[in-house]
XYZ file of C-alpha atoms in Angstrom:
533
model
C -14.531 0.780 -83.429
C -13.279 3.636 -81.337
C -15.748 6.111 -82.972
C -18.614 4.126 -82.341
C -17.644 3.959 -78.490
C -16.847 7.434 -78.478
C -20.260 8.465 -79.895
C -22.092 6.689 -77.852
C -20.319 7.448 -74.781
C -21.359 11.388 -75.854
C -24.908 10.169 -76.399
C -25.413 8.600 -73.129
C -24.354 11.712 -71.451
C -26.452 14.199 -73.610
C -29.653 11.944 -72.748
C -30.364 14.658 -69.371
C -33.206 12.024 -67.848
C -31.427 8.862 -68.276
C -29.703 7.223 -64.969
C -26.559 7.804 -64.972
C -24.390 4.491 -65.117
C -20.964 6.141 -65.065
C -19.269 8.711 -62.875
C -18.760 8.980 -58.682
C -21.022 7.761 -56.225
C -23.198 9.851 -54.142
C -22.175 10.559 -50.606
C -24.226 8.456 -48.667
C -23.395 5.615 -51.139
C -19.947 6.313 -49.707
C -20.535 6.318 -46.224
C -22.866 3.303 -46.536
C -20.009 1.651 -48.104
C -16.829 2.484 -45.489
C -19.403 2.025 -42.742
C -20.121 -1.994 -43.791
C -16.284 -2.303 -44.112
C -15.488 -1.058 -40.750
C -18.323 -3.101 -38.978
C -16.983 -6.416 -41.402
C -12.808 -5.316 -39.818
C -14.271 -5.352 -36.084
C -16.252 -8.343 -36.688
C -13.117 -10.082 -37.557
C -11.216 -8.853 -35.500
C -13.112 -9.512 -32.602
C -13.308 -13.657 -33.999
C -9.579 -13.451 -34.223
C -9.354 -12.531 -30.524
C -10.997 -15.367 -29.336
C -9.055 -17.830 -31.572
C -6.125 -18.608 -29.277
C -4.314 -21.407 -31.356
C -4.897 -20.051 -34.354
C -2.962 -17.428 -36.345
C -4.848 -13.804 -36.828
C -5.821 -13.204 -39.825
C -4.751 -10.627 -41.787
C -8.024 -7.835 -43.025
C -8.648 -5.473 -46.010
C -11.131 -2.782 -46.782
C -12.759 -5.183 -49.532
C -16.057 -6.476 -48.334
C -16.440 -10.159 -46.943
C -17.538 -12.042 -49.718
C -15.057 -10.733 -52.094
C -12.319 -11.426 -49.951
C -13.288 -15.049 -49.766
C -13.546 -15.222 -53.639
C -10.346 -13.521 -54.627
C -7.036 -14.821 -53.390
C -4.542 -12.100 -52.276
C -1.449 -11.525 -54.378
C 1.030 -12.756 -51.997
C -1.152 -16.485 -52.170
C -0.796 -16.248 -56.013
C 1.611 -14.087 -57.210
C -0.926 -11.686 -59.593
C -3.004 -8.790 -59.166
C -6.007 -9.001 -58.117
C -8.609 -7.887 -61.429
C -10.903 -4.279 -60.458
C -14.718 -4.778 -60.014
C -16.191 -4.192 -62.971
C -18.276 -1.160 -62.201
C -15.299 0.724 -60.288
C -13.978 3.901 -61.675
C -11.420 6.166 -61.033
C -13.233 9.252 -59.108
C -12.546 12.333 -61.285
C -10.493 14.728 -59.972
C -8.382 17.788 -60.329
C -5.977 16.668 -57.601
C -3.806 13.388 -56.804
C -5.215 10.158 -56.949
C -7.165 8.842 -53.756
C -4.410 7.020 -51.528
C -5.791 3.049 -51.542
C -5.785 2.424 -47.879
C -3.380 -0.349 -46.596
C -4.608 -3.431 -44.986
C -4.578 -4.321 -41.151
C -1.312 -6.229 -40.246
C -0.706 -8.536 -37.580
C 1.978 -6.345 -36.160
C -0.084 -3.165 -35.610
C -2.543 -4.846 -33.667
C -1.492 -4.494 -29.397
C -1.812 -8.519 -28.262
C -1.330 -8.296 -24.626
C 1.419 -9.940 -22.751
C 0.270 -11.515 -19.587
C 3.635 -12.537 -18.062
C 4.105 -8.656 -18.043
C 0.675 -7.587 -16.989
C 1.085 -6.251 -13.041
C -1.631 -8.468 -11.184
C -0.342 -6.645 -7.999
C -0.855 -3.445 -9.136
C -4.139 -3.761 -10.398
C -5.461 -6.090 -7.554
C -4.084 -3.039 -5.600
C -5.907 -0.594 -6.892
C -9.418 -2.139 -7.363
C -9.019 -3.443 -3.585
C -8.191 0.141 -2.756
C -11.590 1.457 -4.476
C -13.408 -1.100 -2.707
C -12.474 -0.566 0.512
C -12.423 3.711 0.545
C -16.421 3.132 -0.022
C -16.647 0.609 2.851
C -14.340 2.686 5.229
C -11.290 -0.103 5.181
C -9.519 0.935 8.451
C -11.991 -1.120 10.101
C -11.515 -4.190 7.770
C -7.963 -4.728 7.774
C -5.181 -6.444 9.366
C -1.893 -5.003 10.373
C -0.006 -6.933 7.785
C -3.039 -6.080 4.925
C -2.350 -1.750 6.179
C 1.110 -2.233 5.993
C 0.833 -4.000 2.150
C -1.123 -0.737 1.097
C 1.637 1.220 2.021
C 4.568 -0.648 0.830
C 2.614 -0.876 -2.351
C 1.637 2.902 -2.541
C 5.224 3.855 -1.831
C 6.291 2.010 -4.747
C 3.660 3.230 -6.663
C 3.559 6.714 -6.014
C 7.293 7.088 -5.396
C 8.963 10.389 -4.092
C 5.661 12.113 -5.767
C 3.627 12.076 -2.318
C 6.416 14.126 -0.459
C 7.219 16.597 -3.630
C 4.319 18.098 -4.945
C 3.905 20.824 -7.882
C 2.587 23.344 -5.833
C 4.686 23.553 -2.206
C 5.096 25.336 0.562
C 7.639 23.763 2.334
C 10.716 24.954 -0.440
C 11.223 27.939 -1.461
C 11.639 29.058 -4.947
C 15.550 29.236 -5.297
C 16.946 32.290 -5.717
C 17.764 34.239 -9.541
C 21.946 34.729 -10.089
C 23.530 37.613 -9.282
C 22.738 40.882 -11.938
C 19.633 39.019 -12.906
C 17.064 40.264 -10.517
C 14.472 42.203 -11.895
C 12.978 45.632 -10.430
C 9.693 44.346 -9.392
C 11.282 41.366 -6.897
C 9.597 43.014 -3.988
C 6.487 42.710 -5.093
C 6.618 39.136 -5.855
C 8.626 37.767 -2.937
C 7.653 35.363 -0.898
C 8.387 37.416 2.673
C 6.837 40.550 3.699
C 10.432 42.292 3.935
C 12.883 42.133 1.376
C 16.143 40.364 1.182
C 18.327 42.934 1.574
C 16.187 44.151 5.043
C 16.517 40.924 6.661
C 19.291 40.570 9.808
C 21.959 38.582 8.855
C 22.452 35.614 11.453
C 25.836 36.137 13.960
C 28.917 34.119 13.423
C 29.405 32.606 16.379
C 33.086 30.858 16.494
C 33.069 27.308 17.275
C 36.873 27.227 18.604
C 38.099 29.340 21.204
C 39.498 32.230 20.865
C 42.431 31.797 23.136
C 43.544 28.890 25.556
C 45.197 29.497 28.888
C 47.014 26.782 31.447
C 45.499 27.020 34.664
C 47.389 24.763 36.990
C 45.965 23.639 39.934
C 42.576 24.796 39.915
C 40.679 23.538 42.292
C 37.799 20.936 41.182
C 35.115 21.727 43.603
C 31.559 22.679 42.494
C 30.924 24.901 45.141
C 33.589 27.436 44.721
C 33.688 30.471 42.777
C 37.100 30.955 41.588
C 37.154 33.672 38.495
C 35.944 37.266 37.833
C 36.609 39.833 35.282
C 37.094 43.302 36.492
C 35.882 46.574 34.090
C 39.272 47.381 33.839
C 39.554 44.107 32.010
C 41.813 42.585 34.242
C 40.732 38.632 35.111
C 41.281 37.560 38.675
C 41.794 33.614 38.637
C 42.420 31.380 41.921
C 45.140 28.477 41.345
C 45.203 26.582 44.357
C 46.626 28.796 47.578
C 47.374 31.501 45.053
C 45.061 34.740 43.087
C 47.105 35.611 39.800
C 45.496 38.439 37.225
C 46.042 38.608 33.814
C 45.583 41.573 31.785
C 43.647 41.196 28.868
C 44.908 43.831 27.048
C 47.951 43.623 27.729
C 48.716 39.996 28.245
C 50.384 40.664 31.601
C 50.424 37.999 34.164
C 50.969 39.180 37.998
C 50.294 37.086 41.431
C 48.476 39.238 43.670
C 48.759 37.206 46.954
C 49.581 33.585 48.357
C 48.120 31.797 51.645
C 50.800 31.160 53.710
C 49.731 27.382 55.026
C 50.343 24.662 52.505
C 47.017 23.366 52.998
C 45.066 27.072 52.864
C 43.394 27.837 49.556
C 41.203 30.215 48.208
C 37.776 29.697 47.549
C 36.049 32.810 45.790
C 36.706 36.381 44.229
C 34.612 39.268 43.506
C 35.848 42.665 41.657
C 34.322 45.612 43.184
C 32.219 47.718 40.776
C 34.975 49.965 39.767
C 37.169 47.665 39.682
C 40.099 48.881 41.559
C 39.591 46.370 44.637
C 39.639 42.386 44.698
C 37.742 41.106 47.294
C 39.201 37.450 48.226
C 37.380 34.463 50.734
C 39.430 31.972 51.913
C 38.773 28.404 53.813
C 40.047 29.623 57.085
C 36.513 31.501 56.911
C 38.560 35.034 56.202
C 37.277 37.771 53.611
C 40.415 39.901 52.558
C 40.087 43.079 50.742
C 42.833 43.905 48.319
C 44.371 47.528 46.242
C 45.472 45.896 42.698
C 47.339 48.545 41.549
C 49.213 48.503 44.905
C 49.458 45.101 45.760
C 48.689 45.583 49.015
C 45.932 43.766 51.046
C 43.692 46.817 52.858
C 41.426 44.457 55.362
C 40.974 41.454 56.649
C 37.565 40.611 57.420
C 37.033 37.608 59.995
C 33.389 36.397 61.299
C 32.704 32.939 59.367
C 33.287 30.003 61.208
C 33.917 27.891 57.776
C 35.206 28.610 54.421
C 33.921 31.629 52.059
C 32.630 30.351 48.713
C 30.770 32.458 47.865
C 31.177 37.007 47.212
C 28.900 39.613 45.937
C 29.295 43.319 45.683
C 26.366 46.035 45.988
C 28.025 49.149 45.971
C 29.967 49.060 49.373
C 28.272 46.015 50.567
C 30.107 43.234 50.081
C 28.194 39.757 51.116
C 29.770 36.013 51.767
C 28.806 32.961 52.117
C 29.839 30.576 53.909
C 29.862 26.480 54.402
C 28.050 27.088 57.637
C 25.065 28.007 55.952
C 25.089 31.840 56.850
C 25.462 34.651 54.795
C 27.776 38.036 56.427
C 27.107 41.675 55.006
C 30.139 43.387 55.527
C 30.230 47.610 55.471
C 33.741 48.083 54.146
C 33.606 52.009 54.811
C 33.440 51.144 59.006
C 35.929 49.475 61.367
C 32.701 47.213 62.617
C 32.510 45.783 58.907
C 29.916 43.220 59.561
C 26.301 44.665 59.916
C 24.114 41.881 58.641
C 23.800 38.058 58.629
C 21.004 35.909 56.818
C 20.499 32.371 58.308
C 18.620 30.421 55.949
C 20.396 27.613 54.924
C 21.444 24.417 56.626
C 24.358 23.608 54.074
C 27.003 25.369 52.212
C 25.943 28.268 50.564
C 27.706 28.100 47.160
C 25.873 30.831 45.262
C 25.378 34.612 45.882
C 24.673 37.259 43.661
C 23.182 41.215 43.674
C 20.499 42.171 41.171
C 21.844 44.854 39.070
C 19.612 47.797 41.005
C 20.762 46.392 44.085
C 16.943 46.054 45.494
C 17.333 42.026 45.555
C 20.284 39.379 46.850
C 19.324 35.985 45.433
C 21.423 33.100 47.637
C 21.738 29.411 46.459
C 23.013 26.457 48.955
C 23.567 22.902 49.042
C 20.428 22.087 50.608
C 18.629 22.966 47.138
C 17.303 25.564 48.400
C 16.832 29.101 46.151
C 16.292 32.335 48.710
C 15.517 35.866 47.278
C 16.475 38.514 50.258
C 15.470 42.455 50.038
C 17.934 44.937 49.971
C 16.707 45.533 53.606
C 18.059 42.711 55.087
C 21.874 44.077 54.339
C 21.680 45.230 57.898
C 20.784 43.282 60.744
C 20.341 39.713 61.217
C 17.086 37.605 58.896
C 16.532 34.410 58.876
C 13.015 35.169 56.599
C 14.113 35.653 52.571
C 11.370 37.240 50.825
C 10.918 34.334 48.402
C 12.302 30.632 49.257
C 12.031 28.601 46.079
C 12.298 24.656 46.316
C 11.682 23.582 42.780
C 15.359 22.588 42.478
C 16.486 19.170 43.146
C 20.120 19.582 43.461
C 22.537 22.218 44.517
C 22.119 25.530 43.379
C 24.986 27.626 42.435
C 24.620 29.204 39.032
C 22.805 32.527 39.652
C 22.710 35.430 36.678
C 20.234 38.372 36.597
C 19.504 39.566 33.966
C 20.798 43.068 32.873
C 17.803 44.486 30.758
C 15.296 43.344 33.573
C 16.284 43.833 36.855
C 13.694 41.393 38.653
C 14.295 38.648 36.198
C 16.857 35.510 37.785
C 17.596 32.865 36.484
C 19.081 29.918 38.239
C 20.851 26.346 37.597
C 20.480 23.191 39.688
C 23.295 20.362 40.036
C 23.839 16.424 38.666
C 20.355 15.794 40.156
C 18.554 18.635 38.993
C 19.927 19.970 35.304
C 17.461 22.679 35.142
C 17.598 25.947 34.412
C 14.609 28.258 35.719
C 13.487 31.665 35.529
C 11.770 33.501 38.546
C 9.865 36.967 38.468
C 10.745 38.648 42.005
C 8.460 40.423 42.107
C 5.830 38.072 42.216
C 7.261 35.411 43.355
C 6.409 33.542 40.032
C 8.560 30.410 38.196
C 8.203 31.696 34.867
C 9.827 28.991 32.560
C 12.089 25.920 33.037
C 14.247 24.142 30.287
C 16.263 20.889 30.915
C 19.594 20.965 30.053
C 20.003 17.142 30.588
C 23.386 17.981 32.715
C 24.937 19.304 35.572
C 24.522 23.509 35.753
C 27.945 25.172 36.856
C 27.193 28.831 35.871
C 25.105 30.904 34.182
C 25.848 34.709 32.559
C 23.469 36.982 30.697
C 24.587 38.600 27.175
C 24.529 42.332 27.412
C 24.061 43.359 23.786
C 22.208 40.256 22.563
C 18.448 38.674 24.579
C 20.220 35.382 25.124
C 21.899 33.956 27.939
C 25.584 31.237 28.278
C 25.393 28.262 30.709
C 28.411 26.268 31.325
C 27.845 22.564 31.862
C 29.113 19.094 33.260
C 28.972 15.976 33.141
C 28.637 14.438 30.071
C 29.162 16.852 27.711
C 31.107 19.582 29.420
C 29.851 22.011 27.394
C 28.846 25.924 26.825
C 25.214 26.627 25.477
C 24.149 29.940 24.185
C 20.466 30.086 24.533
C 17.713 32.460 23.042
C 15.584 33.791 25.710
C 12.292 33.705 26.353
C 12.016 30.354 23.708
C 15.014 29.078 25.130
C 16.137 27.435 21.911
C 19.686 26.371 21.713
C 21.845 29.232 19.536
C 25.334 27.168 19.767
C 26.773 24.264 21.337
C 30.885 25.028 22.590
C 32.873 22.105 23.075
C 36.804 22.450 23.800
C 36.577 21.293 27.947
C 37.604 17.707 28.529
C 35.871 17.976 32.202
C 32.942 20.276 33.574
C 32.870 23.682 32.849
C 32.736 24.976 36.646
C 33.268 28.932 36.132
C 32.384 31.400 33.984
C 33.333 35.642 33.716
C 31.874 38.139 30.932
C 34.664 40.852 29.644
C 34.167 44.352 30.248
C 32.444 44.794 26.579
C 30.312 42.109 26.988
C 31.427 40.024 23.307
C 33.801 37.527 25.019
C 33.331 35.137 27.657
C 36.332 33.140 29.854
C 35.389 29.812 31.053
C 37.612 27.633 33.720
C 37.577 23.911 33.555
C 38.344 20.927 35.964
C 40.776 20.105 32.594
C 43.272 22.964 34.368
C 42.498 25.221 31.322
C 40.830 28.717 30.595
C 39.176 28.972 26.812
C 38.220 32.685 25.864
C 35.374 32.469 23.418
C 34.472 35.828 21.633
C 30.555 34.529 21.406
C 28.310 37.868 21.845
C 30.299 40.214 19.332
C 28.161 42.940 18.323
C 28.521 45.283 14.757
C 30.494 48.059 15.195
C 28.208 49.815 12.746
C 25.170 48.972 14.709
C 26.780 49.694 18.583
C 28.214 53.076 17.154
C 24.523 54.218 16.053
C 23.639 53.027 19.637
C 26.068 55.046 21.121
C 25.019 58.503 19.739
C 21.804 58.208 19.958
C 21.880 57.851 23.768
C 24.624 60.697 23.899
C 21.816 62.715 22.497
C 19.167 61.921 25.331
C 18.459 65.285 27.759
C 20.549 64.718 30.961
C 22.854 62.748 29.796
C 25.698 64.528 30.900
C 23.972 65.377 34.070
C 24.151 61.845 35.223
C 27.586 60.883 33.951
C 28.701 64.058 36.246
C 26.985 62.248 38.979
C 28.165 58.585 38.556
């Protein structure tokens, strides 16, 4: 029999215009086919969605009706027989993979315990009420639900974004940067150009006892000479130590047990002390003889207050008045200013010796010309009255001649900056306490205040912003007195505590100050005026 079906198997496919019955169908036949099955899958699938008691049921790719004819092998345990016009597609290649039926498990069924109601009534309610401008709408406790629940939505992703400005890219390890860095870094200068910040020591240097030092605002008991010697006033008593040497020596000692001395002033060159005591006297003294030279009478109350201009020296006095005394001359006193009605408890020179700037108790601030050294004036050429409290911390500064600045008391605790020339209040910071003193840095724009109550603190500012540089705390009561050294890098400050701190807060790079140096060495005339000085 297997001739006969062999020969007639090779007749049927010589005959060229007969149908042909076996063989692959056509490609539309196929897509026709897969197309019914996938609409028949999502048919049922859909029906199983909405059966909610009822078990899914499980799919194949055989069409409909023959899947409700033939029973699946796992109902009875056999194979389920082939179509009888299905044929193996001939090919050269591996059989066609038979594709697997739909299970139960790879279908997503969603869970609505775990479905986030919040969430999602969050975010429509959001879209909703963007388009109907919601700020209008909504109740403090409804704005302050949208942001709890965008906070715990959007997490830490609102504050650090891909692209940022506000952090900079960090920094490639040492030996790894390449060649082209300057060209792709974020500054305008490269690293290596930019000025490293100052150190600035947060202890002092050195601390010195300073028994019985008067507590009085209003005094002026320490100065540091150029010779670097510092004059400080313990009670009755002057005693200088010598700062590069360490040497401690008591110049002189008021001979009434109740007689103490209330201010000291170096001269310029810094070879005579000038001393004001409260019997109203103005001594004159040789340091490196020990000797007292003059003794300068006139003020009817105690000196608080000494200045130098060359050989001008100028007191003031609790009486309100201010003496100009010519130490050259037996007459010494040539001048007096009378325009305070309290204690005058702050005088200073300007550096060019064109202005005297006076502070008293009566909050007054009183800019005098350099004309007024001789005679008597009772007109200043500026009277300031923005202060509120006493004024006794007075500082010019050294790269601007006509710049002052000045500190008020407990009820004032400003500091403020005055053009004398104009006559203008150029800036004012609150320091939010009491202003004792006030010294300019010589090397660096930026300026020291020492402070009372509550902090009893030193502040290093940055002028003209007046931004705080450094905070120095040490002094367990206010700071009252301040003094610069000779090369401007360390500051001595005296204390109601009984102590003296040296802080070394204005160094300067030898490097940088050696440069300095030579280059004004090189300046035509030069030598000229150092033969004159």
């Amino acid at each position: 029999m297997a001739q006969f079906k062999l020969e007639d198997e090779m007749k049927s496919v010589l005959k060229m215009d007969a149908p042909l019955t076996h063989g692959p169908q056509m490609k539309w036949q196929r897509k026709s086919v897969d197309n019914g099955n996938l609409s028949m899958n999502s048919s049922a699938a859909n029906g199983s969605l909405l059966a909610s008691s009822k078990t899914p049921m499980k799919f194949s790719n055989q069409p409909a009706a023959s899947q409700a004819k033939t029973p699946s092998s796992q109902e009875t345990g056999r194979k389920t027989p082939k179509s009888a016009g299905a044929h193996k597609t001939p090919s050269k290649g591996s059989k066609t993979p038979k594709k697997t039926p739909l299970k139960a498990a790879d279908r997503f069924i969603p869970n609505r315990t775990t479905t986030q109601f919040d969430v999602s009534h969050f975010k429509l309610t959001r879209e909703i009420q963007q388009e109907n401008d919601p700020q209008e709408m909504l109740s403090p406790s409804q704005v302050e639900y949208q942001r709890v629940m965008s906070d715990n939505l959007n997490g830490d992703r609102l504050s650090h974004r891909i692209i940022s400005y506000k952090e900079k890219a960090p920094s490639a390890p040492e030996g790894h940067q390449g060649n082209l860095r300057v060209l792709y870094s974020t500054t305008k200068t490269p690293a290596s150009a930019k000025k490293t910040v100052r150190h600035i020591p947060q202890v002092p240097e050195r601390i010195l006892d300073a028994p019985d030092i008067l507590d009085d605002y209003y005094l002026n008991l320490l100065d540091w000479s150029i010779n670097n010697q510092l004059a400080v006033c313990l009670g009755g008593s002057v005693y200088l130590w010598n700062a590069s040497s360490g040497e401690i020596t008591q110049l002189c000692q008021m001979d009434g047990p109740e007689e103490y001395i209330g201010a000291v002033a170096w001269i310029k060159e810094g070879n005579y002390l000038a001393v004001g005591t409260s019997s109203g006297e103005v001594q004159l003294w040789d340091v490196a003889q020990q000797k007292r030279l003059r003794n300068m009478t006139g003020h009817s109350a105690r000196v608080g207050s000494l200045s130098w201009n060359s050989y001008i020296l100028s007191s003031g006095s609790r009486s309100g008045n201010i003496h100009h005394h010519d130490v050259r001359v037996a007459e010494h006193h040539v001048g007096t200013l009378s325009a305070h009605s309290q204690e005058v408890c702050g005088v200073r020179w300007s550096p060019d010796g064109k202005y005297l700037a006076s502070g008293a108790n009566d909050n007054l601030l009183c800019v005098w010309p350099a004309q007024t050294s001789v005679g008597n004036a009772s007109q200043p050429l500026h009277t300031f009255t923005e202060h509120q409290a006493a004024v006794k911390a007075l500082s010019w500064c050294p790269w601007q001649p006509s710049l002052l600045a000045s500190g008020g008391g407990t009820a004032d605790r400003h500091i403020r900056f005055w053009n004398c020339n104009t006559g203008s209040n150029l800036s004012n910071v609150d320091t939010k306490s009491q202003v004792c003193s006030i010294l300019w840095s010589k090397e660096h724009r930026e300026l020291i205040s020492s402070h009372g109550f509550a902090q009893n603190q030193l502040i290093i500012w940055k002028y003209p912003s007046m931004s705080k540089v450094a905070e120095l705390t040490g002094h367990t009561a206010r700071v009252l007195h301040m003094a610069m050294s000779p090369d401007g890098e360390t500051v001595v400050s005296a204390g109601a505590d009984e102590t003296l701190r040296l802080w070394k807060c204005f160094m300067v790079d030898k490097e940088t100050k050696k440069t300095k140096s030579k280059s004004v060495g090189k300046e035509p005339g030069s030598t000229l005026r150092t033969m004159i000085r």
